PDB file of C-alpha atoms and ligand atoms in Angstrom:
ATOM      1  CA  MET E   1      28.600 -17.824  -4.277  1.00 96.00           C
ATOM      2  CA  MET E   2      26.924 -14.550  -5.178  1.00 98.00           C
ATOM      3  CA  GLU E   3      28.076 -11.126  -4.075  1.00 98.00           C
ATOM      4  CA  VAL E   4      26.512  -7.668  -4.430  1.00 98.00           C
ATOM      5  CA  ARG E   5      27.398  -4.236  -3.111  1.00 97.00           C
ATOM      6  CA  ILE E   6      24.831  -2.283  -1.150  1.00 97.00           C
ATOM      7  CA  HIS E   7      26.261   1.234  -0.918  1.00 93.00           C
ATOM      8  CA  LYS E   8      29.527   0.723   1.000  1.00 92.00           C
ATOM      9  CA  SER E   9      28.772  -2.793   2.253  1.00 98.00           C
ATOM     10  CA  ARG E  10      28.998  -6.294   0.826  1.00 98.00           C
ATOM     11  CA  LEU E  11      26.176  -8.829   0.783  1.00 98.00           C
ATOM     12  CA  GLU E  12      27.150 -12.441   0.034  1.00 98.00           C
ATOM     13  CA  LEU E  13      25.286 -15.699  -0.456  1.00 98.00           C
ATOM     14  CA  ILE E  14      27.250 -18.872   0.236  1.00 98.00           C
ATOM     15  CA  GLU E  15      26.239 -22.514   0.375  1.00 98.00           C
ATOM     16  CA  GLY E  16      27.742 -23.989   3.539  1.00 98.00           C
ATOM     17  CA  ASP E  17      27.785 -24.520   7.300  1.00 98.00           C
ATOM     18  CA  ILE E  18      27.409 -21.435   9.494  1.00 98.00           C
ATOM     19  CA  THR E  19      29.396 -22.932  12.399  1.00 98.00           C
ATOM     20  CA  LYS E  20      32.560 -22.674  10.242  1.00 98.00           C
ATOM     21  CA  GLN E  21      32.190 -18.959   9.563  1.00 98.00           C
ATOM     22  CA  ASP E  22      34.865 -16.454  10.588  1.00 98.00           C
ATOM     23  CA  THR E  23      32.572 -13.429  10.659  1.00 98.00           C
ATOM     24  CA  GLU E  24      32.582 -11.535  13.984  1.00 98.00           C
ATOM     25  CA  ALA E  25      29.063 -12.765  14.698  1.00 99.00           C
ATOM     26  CA  ILE E  26      26.944 -15.655  13.503  1.00 99.00           C
ATOM     27  CA  VAL E  27      23.186 -15.789  13.933  1.00 99.00           C
ATOM     28  CA  ASN E  28      21.350 -18.752  15.402  1.00 99.00           C
ATOM     29  CA  ALA E  29      17.772 -19.729  14.488  1.00 99.00           C
ATOM     30  CA  ALA E  30      16.680 -20.284  18.091  1.00 99.00           C
ATOM     31  CA  ASN E  31      13.419 -20.920  19.945  1.00 98.00           C
ATOM     32  CA  SER E  32      11.852 -18.529  22.440  1.00 98.00           C
ATOM     33  CA  ARG E  33      13.126 -20.475  25.442  1.00 98.00           C
ATOM     34  CA  LEU E  34      16.693 -20.298  24.058  1.00 98.00           C
ATOM     35  CA  ALA E  35      16.746 -23.945  25.067  1.00 98.00           C
ATOM     36  CA  GLY E  36      18.672 -25.399  22.146  1.00 97.00           C
ATOM     37  CA  GLY E  37      17.247 -27.886  19.670  1.00 97.00           C
ATOM     38  CA  GLY E  38      17.907 -29.383  16.250  1.00 98.00           C
ATOM     39  CA  GLY E  39      18.887 -27.798  12.958  1.00 98.00           C
ATOM     40  CA  VAL E  40      21.258 -24.870  13.003  1.00 98.00           C
ATOM     41  CA  ASP E  41      20.644 -24.374  16.755  1.00 98.00           C
ATOM     42  CA  GLY E  42      21.909 -27.876  17.570  1.00 98.00           C
ATOM     43  CA  ALA E  43      24.917 -27.439  15.282  1.00 98.00           C
ATOM     44  CA  ILE E  44      25.926 -24.106  16.874  1.00 98.00           C
ATOM     45  CA  HIS E  45      25.726 -25.397  20.452  1.00 98.00           C
ATOM     46  CA  ARG E  46      27.642 -28.554  19.518  1.00 98.00           C
ATOM     47  CA  ALA E  47      30.409 -26.638  17.801  1.00 98.00           C
ATOM     48  CA  GLY E  48      30.506 -23.700  20.236  1.00 98.00           C
ATOM     49  CA  GLY E  49      30.518 -25.664  23.496  1.00 98.00           C
ATOM     50  CA  PRO E  50      28.616 -25.301  26.799  1.00 98.00           C
ATOM     51  CA  GLN E  51      29.463 -21.651  27.474  1.00 98.00           C
ATOM     52  CA  ILE E  52      26.841 -20.526  24.963  1.00 98.00           C
ATOM     53  CA  MET E  53      24.057 -22.482  26.696  1.00 98.00           C
ATOM     54  CA  GLU E  54      25.169 -21.163  30.075  1.00 98.00           C
ATOM     55  CA  GLU E  55      24.612 -17.604  28.865  1.00 98.00           C
ATOM     56  CA  CYS E  56      21.325 -18.541  27.212  1.00 98.00           C
ATOM     57  CA  ARG E  57      20.094 -19.917  30.552  1.00 98.00           C
ATOM     58  CA  LYS E  58      20.987 -16.699  32.319  1.00 98.00           C
ATOM     59  CA  ILE E  59      19.149 -14.664  29.701  1.00 98.00           C
ATOM     60  CA  GLY E  60      16.170 -16.970  30.192  1.00 98.00           C
ATOM     61  CA  GLY E  61      14.364 -16.574  26.857  1.00 98.00           C
ATOM     62  CA  CYS E  62      13.566 -14.284  23.940  1.00 98.00           C
ATOM     63  CA  PRO E  63      10.196 -13.357  22.419  1.00 98.00           C
ATOM     64  CA  THR E  64       9.414 -14.253  18.808  1.00 99.00           C
ATOM     65  CA  GLY E  65      10.673 -11.553  16.450  1.00 99.00           C
ATOM     66  CA  GLU E  66      13.544 -10.529  18.734  1.00 99.00           C
ATOM     67  CA  ALA E  67      17.171 -11.613  19.318  1.00 99.00           C
ATOM     68  CA  ARG E  68      19.708 -11.912  22.149  1.00 99.00           C
ATOM     69  CA  ILE E  69      23.494 -11.948  22.034  1.00 98.00           C
ATOM     70  CA  THR E  70      25.957 -14.326  23.718  1.00 98.00           C
ATOM     71  CA  THR E  71      29.595 -15.311  23.444  1.00 98.00           C
ATOM     72  CA  GLY E  72      30.684 -17.434  20.500  1.00 98.00           C
ATOM     73  CA  GLY E  73      32.327 -19.912  22.869  1.00 98.00           C
ATOM     74  CA  ASN E  74      34.691 -22.142  20.892  1.00 98.00           C
ATOM     75  CA  LEU E  75      33.489 -20.873  17.536  1.00 98.00           C
ATOM     76  CA  LYS E  76      35.614 -18.659  15.298  1.00 98.00           C
ATOM     77  CA  ALA E  77      32.894 -16.025  15.635  1.00 98.00           C
ATOM     78  CA  ARG E  78      33.210 -13.868  18.749  1.00 98.00           C
ATOM     79  CA  TYR E  79      29.433 -13.626  19.207  1.00 98.00           C
ATOM     80  CA  VAL E  80      26.322 -15.670  18.561  1.00 99.00           C
ATOM     81  CA  ILE E  81      23.124 -13.695  18.057  1.00 99.00           C
ATOM     82  CA  HIS E  82      20.139 -15.898  18.865  1.00 99.00           C
ATOM     83  CA  ALA E  83      17.159 -14.844  16.765  1.00 99.00           C
ATOM     84  CA  VAL E  84      13.673 -16.246  17.222  1.00 99.00           C
ATOM     85  CA  GLY E  85      11.744 -16.422  13.975  1.00 99.00           C
ATOM     86  CA  PRO E  86       8.034 -17.228  13.741  1.00 99.00           C
ATOM     87  CA  VAL E  87       6.527 -20.676  13.347  1.00 98.00           C
ATOM     88  CA  TYR E  88       4.784 -20.473   9.959  1.00 98.00           C
ATOM     89  CA  ARG E  89       1.044 -21.164  10.047  1.00 98.00           C
ATOM     90  CA  ASP E  90      -0.724 -19.617   7.048  1.00 98.00           C
ATOM     91  CA  GLY E  91       1.012 -16.264   6.584  1.00 97.00           C
ATOM     92  CA  ARG E  92      -1.855 -14.382   8.205  1.00 98.00           C
ATOM     93  CA  HIS E  93      -0.535 -14.416  11.747  1.00 98.00           C
ATOM     94  CA  LYS E  94       2.010 -11.636  11.291  1.00 98.00           C
ATOM     95  CA  GLU E  95       4.665 -14.148  10.196  1.00 98.00           C
ATOM     96  CA  PRO E  96       6.227 -11.680   7.690  1.00 98.00           C
ATOM     97  CA  GLU E  97       6.463  -8.954  10.357  1.00 98.00           C
ATOM     98  CA  TYR E  98       7.958 -11.313  12.937  1.00 99.00           C
ATOM     99  CA  LEU E  99      10.492 -12.671  10.471  1.00 99.00           C
ATOM    100  CA  ALA E 100      11.621  -9.195   9.353  1.00 99.00           C
ATOM    101  CA  SER E 101      11.768  -8.105  12.985  1.00 99.00           C
ATOM    102  CA  ALA E 102      14.034 -11.043  13.940  1.00 99.00           C
ATOM    103  CA  TYR E 103      16.549  -9.965  11.265  1.00 99.00           C
ATOM    104  CA  LYS E 104      16.317  -6.292  12.318  1.00 98.00           C
ATOM    105  CA  TYR E 105      17.013  -7.155  15.958  1.00 98.00           C
ATOM    106  CA  CYS E 106      20.174  -8.999  14.937  1.00 98.00           C
ATOM    107  CA  LEU E 107      21.355  -6.028  12.932  1.00 98.00           C
ATOM    108  CA  LYS E 108      20.631  -3.638  15.790  1.00 98.00           C
ATOM    109  CA  HIS E 109      22.713  -5.820  18.131  1.00 98.00           C
ATOM    110  CA  ALA E 110      25.477  -5.854  15.532  1.00 98.00           C
ATOM    111  CA  SER E 111      25.532  -2.065  15.324  1.00 98.00           C
ATOM    112  CA  GLU E 112      25.495  -1.701  19.123  1.00 98.00           C
ATOM    113  CA  TYR E 113      28.392  -4.140  19.561  1.00 98.00           C
ATOM    114  CA  LYS E 114      30.305  -2.569  16.668  1.00 98.00           C
ATOM    115  CA  ILE E 115      30.211  -5.858  14.801  1.00 98.00           C
ATOM    116  CA  LYS E 116      31.301  -5.276  11.210  1.00 98.00           C
ATOM    117  CA  SER E 117      30.652  -8.734   9.772  1.00 98.00           C
ATOM    118  CA  ILE E 118      27.746 -11.063  10.424  1.00 99.00           C
ATOM    119  CA  ALA E 119      26.536 -14.389   9.001  1.00 99.00           C
ATOM    120  CA  PHE E 120      22.860 -15.373   8.918  1.00 99.00           C
ATOM    121  CA  PRO E 121      21.215 -18.745   8.354  1.00 99.00           C
ATOM    122  CA  SER E 122      17.816 -18.911   6.691  1.00 99.00           C
ATOM    123  CA  ILE E 123      15.725 -18.248   9.825  1.00 99.00           C
ATOM    124  CA  SER E 124      12.388 -20.115  10.204  1.00 99.00           C
ATOM    125  CA  THR E 125      12.666 -22.144   6.983  1.00 98.00           C
ATOM    126  CA  GLY E 126      13.536 -25.481   8.628  1.00 98.00           C
ATOM    127  CA  ALA E 127      11.581 -26.812  11.610  1.00 98.00           C
ATOM    128  CA  TYR E 128       9.442 -23.655  11.641  1.00 98.00           C
ATOM    129  CA  GLY E 129       8.164 -24.299   8.108  1.00 98.00           C
ATOM    130  CA  TYR E 130       8.382 -20.848   6.534  1.00 98.00           C
ATOM    131  CA  PRO E 131       8.080 -21.168   2.710  1.00 98.00           C
ATOM    132  CA  ILE E 132      11.560 -20.574   1.357  1.00 98.00           C
ATOM    133  CA  GLU E 133      10.737 -18.168  -1.496  1.00 98.00           C
ATOM    134  CA  LYS E 134       8.803 -15.866   0.796  1.00 98.00           C
ATOM    135  CA  ALA E 135      11.369 -16.079   3.583  1.00 98.00           C
ATOM    136  CA  ALA E 136      14.266 -15.342   1.214  1.00 98.00           C
ATOM    137  CA  ASP E 137      12.583 -12.194  -0.072  1.00 98.00           C
ATOM    138  CA  ILE E 138      11.881 -10.926   3.473  1.00 98.00           C
ATOM    139  CA  ALA E 139      15.361 -11.789   4.768  1.00 99.00           C
ATOM    140  CA  LEU E 140      17.173 -10.109   1.886  1.00 98.00           C
ATOM    141  CA  SER E 141      14.985  -7.021   1.612  1.00 98.00           C
ATOM    142  CA  THR E 142      15.277  -6.450   5.371  1.00 98.00           C
ATOM    143  CA  VAL E 143      19.079  -6.590   5.417  1.00 98.00           C
ATOM    144  CA  ILE E 144      19.393  -4.539   2.203  1.00 98.00           C
ATOM    145  CA  ASP E 145      17.190  -1.868   3.726  1.00 98.00           C
ATOM    146  CA  TYR E 146      19.310  -1.795   6.869  1.00 98.00           C
ATOM    147  CA  LEU E 147      22.618  -1.611   4.983  1.00 98.00           C
ATOM    148  CA  LYS E 148      21.407   1.436   3.081  1.00 96.00           C
ATOM    149  CA  SER E 149      21.417   3.469   6.296  1.00 96.00           C
ATOM    150  CA  HIS E 150      24.126   1.571   8.267  1.00 97.00           C
ATOM    151  CA  PRO E 151      27.454   1.557   6.399  1.00 96.00           C
ATOM    152  CA  GLU E 152      29.193   0.562   9.671  1.00 96.00           C
ATOM    153  CA  ILE E 153      28.240  -3.030   8.860  1.00 98.00           C
ATOM    154  CA  GLU E 154      30.757  -3.994   6.196  1.00 98.00           C
ATOM    155  CA  LEU E 155      29.737  -7.557   5.420  1.00 98.00           C
ATOM    156  CA  ILE E 156      26.555  -9.601   5.641  1.00 98.00           C
ATOM    157  CA  ARG E 157      26.686 -13.238   4.591  1.00 98.00           C
ATOM    158  CA  PHE E 158      23.819 -15.653   4.194  1.00 99.00           C
ATOM    159  CA  ILE E 159      25.025 -19.216   4.757  1.00 99.00           C
ATOM    160  CA  LEU E 160      22.616 -21.555   3.043  1.00 99.00           C
ATOM    161  CA  PHE E 161      22.753 -25.193   4.038  1.00 98.00           C
ATOM    162  CA  SER E 162      21.423 -26.820   0.860  1.00 98.00           C
ATOM    163  CA  ALA E 163      21.709 -26.197  -2.865  1.00 98.00           C
ATOM    164  CA  ASP E 164      17.933 -25.654  -3.064  1.00 98.00           C
ATOM    165  CA  THR E 165      17.951 -23.028  -0.329  1.00 98.00           C
ATOM    166  CA  TYR E 166      20.941 -21.350  -1.935  1.00 98.00           C
ATOM    167  CA  ARG E 167      19.155 -21.174  -5.301  1.00 98.00           C
ATOM    168  CA  SER E 168      16.049 -19.648  -3.721  1.00 98.00           C
ATOM    169  CA  TYR E 169      18.144 -16.902  -2.129  1.00 98.00           C
ATOM    170  CA  GLU E 170      20.039 -16.347  -5.377  1.00 98.00           C
ATOM    171  CA  ARG E 171      16.761 -15.898  -7.255  1.00 98.00           C
ATOM    172  CA  ALA E 172      15.349 -13.555  -4.621  1.00 98.00           C
ATOM    173  CA  LEU E 173      18.515 -11.442  -4.562  1.00 98.00           C
ATOM    174  CA  SER E 174      18.577 -11.177  -8.362  1.00 98.00           C
ATOM    175  CA  LEU E 175      14.976  -9.954  -8.347  1.00 97.00           C
ATOM    176  CA  LEU E 176      15.673  -7.419  -5.603  1.00 97.00           C
ATOM    177  CA  THR E 177      18.836  -5.977  -7.139  1.00 94.00           C
ATOM    178  CA  GLU E 178      18.081  -5.953 -10.876  1.00 87.00           C
ATOM    179  CA  LYS E 179      17.561  -2.480 -12.277  1.00 60.00           C
TER     180      LYS E 179
HETATM  181  N1  LIG J 201      24.507 -23.972   8.864  1.00 64.53           N
HETATM  182  C1  LIG J 201      23.638 -23.217   8.168  1.00 64.53           C
HETATM  183  N2  LIG J 201      22.335 -23.524   8.042  1.00 64.53           N
HETATM  184  C2  LIG J 201      21.891 -24.645   8.654  1.00 64.53           C
HETATM  185  C3  LIG J 201      22.732 -25.486   9.422  1.00 64.53           C
HETATM  186  C4  LIG J 201      24.109 -25.123   9.512  1.00 64.53           C
HETATM  187  N3  LIG J 201      24.984 -25.821  10.206  1.00 64.53           N
HETATM  188  N4  LIG J 201      21.977 -26.518   9.894  1.00 64.53           N
HETATM  189  C5  LIG J 201      20.715 -26.331   9.423  1.00 64.53           C
HETATM  190  N5  LIG J 201      20.658 -25.210   8.678  1.00 64.53           N
HETATM  191  P1  LIG J 201      16.167 -24.697  11.472  1.00 64.53           P
HETATM  192  P2  LIG J 201      14.017 -22.782  12.172  1.00 64.53           P
HETATM  193  C6  LIG J 201      19.519 -24.597   7.952  1.00 64.53           C
HETATM  194  O1  LIG J 201      15.234 -25.843  11.581  1.00 64.53           O
HETATM  195  O2  LIG J 201      13.196 -23.212  11.013  1.00 64.53           O
HETATM  196  C7  LIG J 201      15.512 -25.686  16.239  1.00 64.53           C
HETATM  197  O3  LIG J 201      15.241 -26.900  16.846  1.00 64.53           O
HETATM  198  C8  LIG J 201      18.315 -25.449   7.666  1.00 64.53           C
HETATM  199  O4  LIG J 201      18.563 -26.303   6.564  1.00 64.53           O
HETATM  200  O5  LIG J 201      17.536 -24.829  12.029  1.00 64.53           O
HETATM  201  O6  LIG J 201      14.152 -21.329  12.457  1.00 64.53           O
HETATM  202  C9  LIG J 201      15.426 -24.491  17.201  1.00 64.53           C
HETATM  203  O7  LIG J 201      15.761 -24.872  18.517  1.00 64.53           O
HETATM  204  C10 LIG J 201      17.283 -24.379   7.341  1.00 64.53           C
HETATM  205  O8  LIG J 201      17.439 -23.912   6.002  1.00 64.53           O
HETATM  206  O9  LIG J 201      15.534 -23.356  12.155  1.00 64.53           O
HETATM  207  C11 LIG J 201      13.983 -24.093  17.086  1.00 64.53           C
HETATM  208  O10 LIG J 201      13.158 -24.840  17.961  1.00 64.53           O
HETATM  209  C12 LIG J 201      17.669 -23.228   8.287  1.00 64.53           C
HETATM  210  O11 LIG J 201      18.990 -23.540   8.737  1.00 64.53           O
HETATM  211  C13 LIG J 201      13.621 -24.401  15.650  1.00 64.53           C
HETATM  212  O12 LIG J 201      14.526 -25.431  15.239  1.00 64.53           O
HETATM  213  C14 LIG J 201      16.752 -23.062   9.469  1.00 64.53           C
HETATM  214  O13 LIG J 201      16.302 -24.326   9.926  1.00 64.53           O
HETATM  215  C15 LIG J 201      13.832 -23.204  14.735  1.00 64.53           C
HETATM  216  O14 LIG J 201      13.393 -23.522  13.432  1.00 64.53           O
END
């Protein structure tokens, strides 16, 4: 576990399972059809129950680089924010912009819904193949930037599913916050 303060807010890195989180919102790494799938998406729908998929169907889809919000169903979290990260090709197809944009959309939803605590997985770094070191730097710098002008968000947690992913985020956060 690593914790830093960004102005008035807290930013935490934790190795674990996002479906167990008690933050007001958890973020899903979804696909643009919001159709469910494997990885964190599968785990969230399994743990949260069918109500989440019902709302996803009504919404119909979400473009890459954006996010949509639904109920948390049976989860501890009140909301799930479904973010669609980019499929990584070679880094020259606006992948960094799309990835940053997916995080920003989640944060904008959080502010609009007055959500004070939110947990993120490492978007795009599983099935979508985004190189972890690059993705960690983009994810963390995007949320740090947002927190600097949005003290209404009190807590952002990154829930990293493996020790390797956790260590990559820890390294990236150390680099970004060292004086
Ligand atoms: N809690 C936290 N992180 C998790 C969990 C969990 N329970 N399970 C997996 N991860 P991925 P993507 C990590 O593939 O790359 C789906 O099929 C995982 O180890 O879930 O954005 C969707 O439907 C990895 O570090 O998401 C899309 O089609 C990270 O979450 C596609 O995969 C993201 O891996 C999205 O691919």
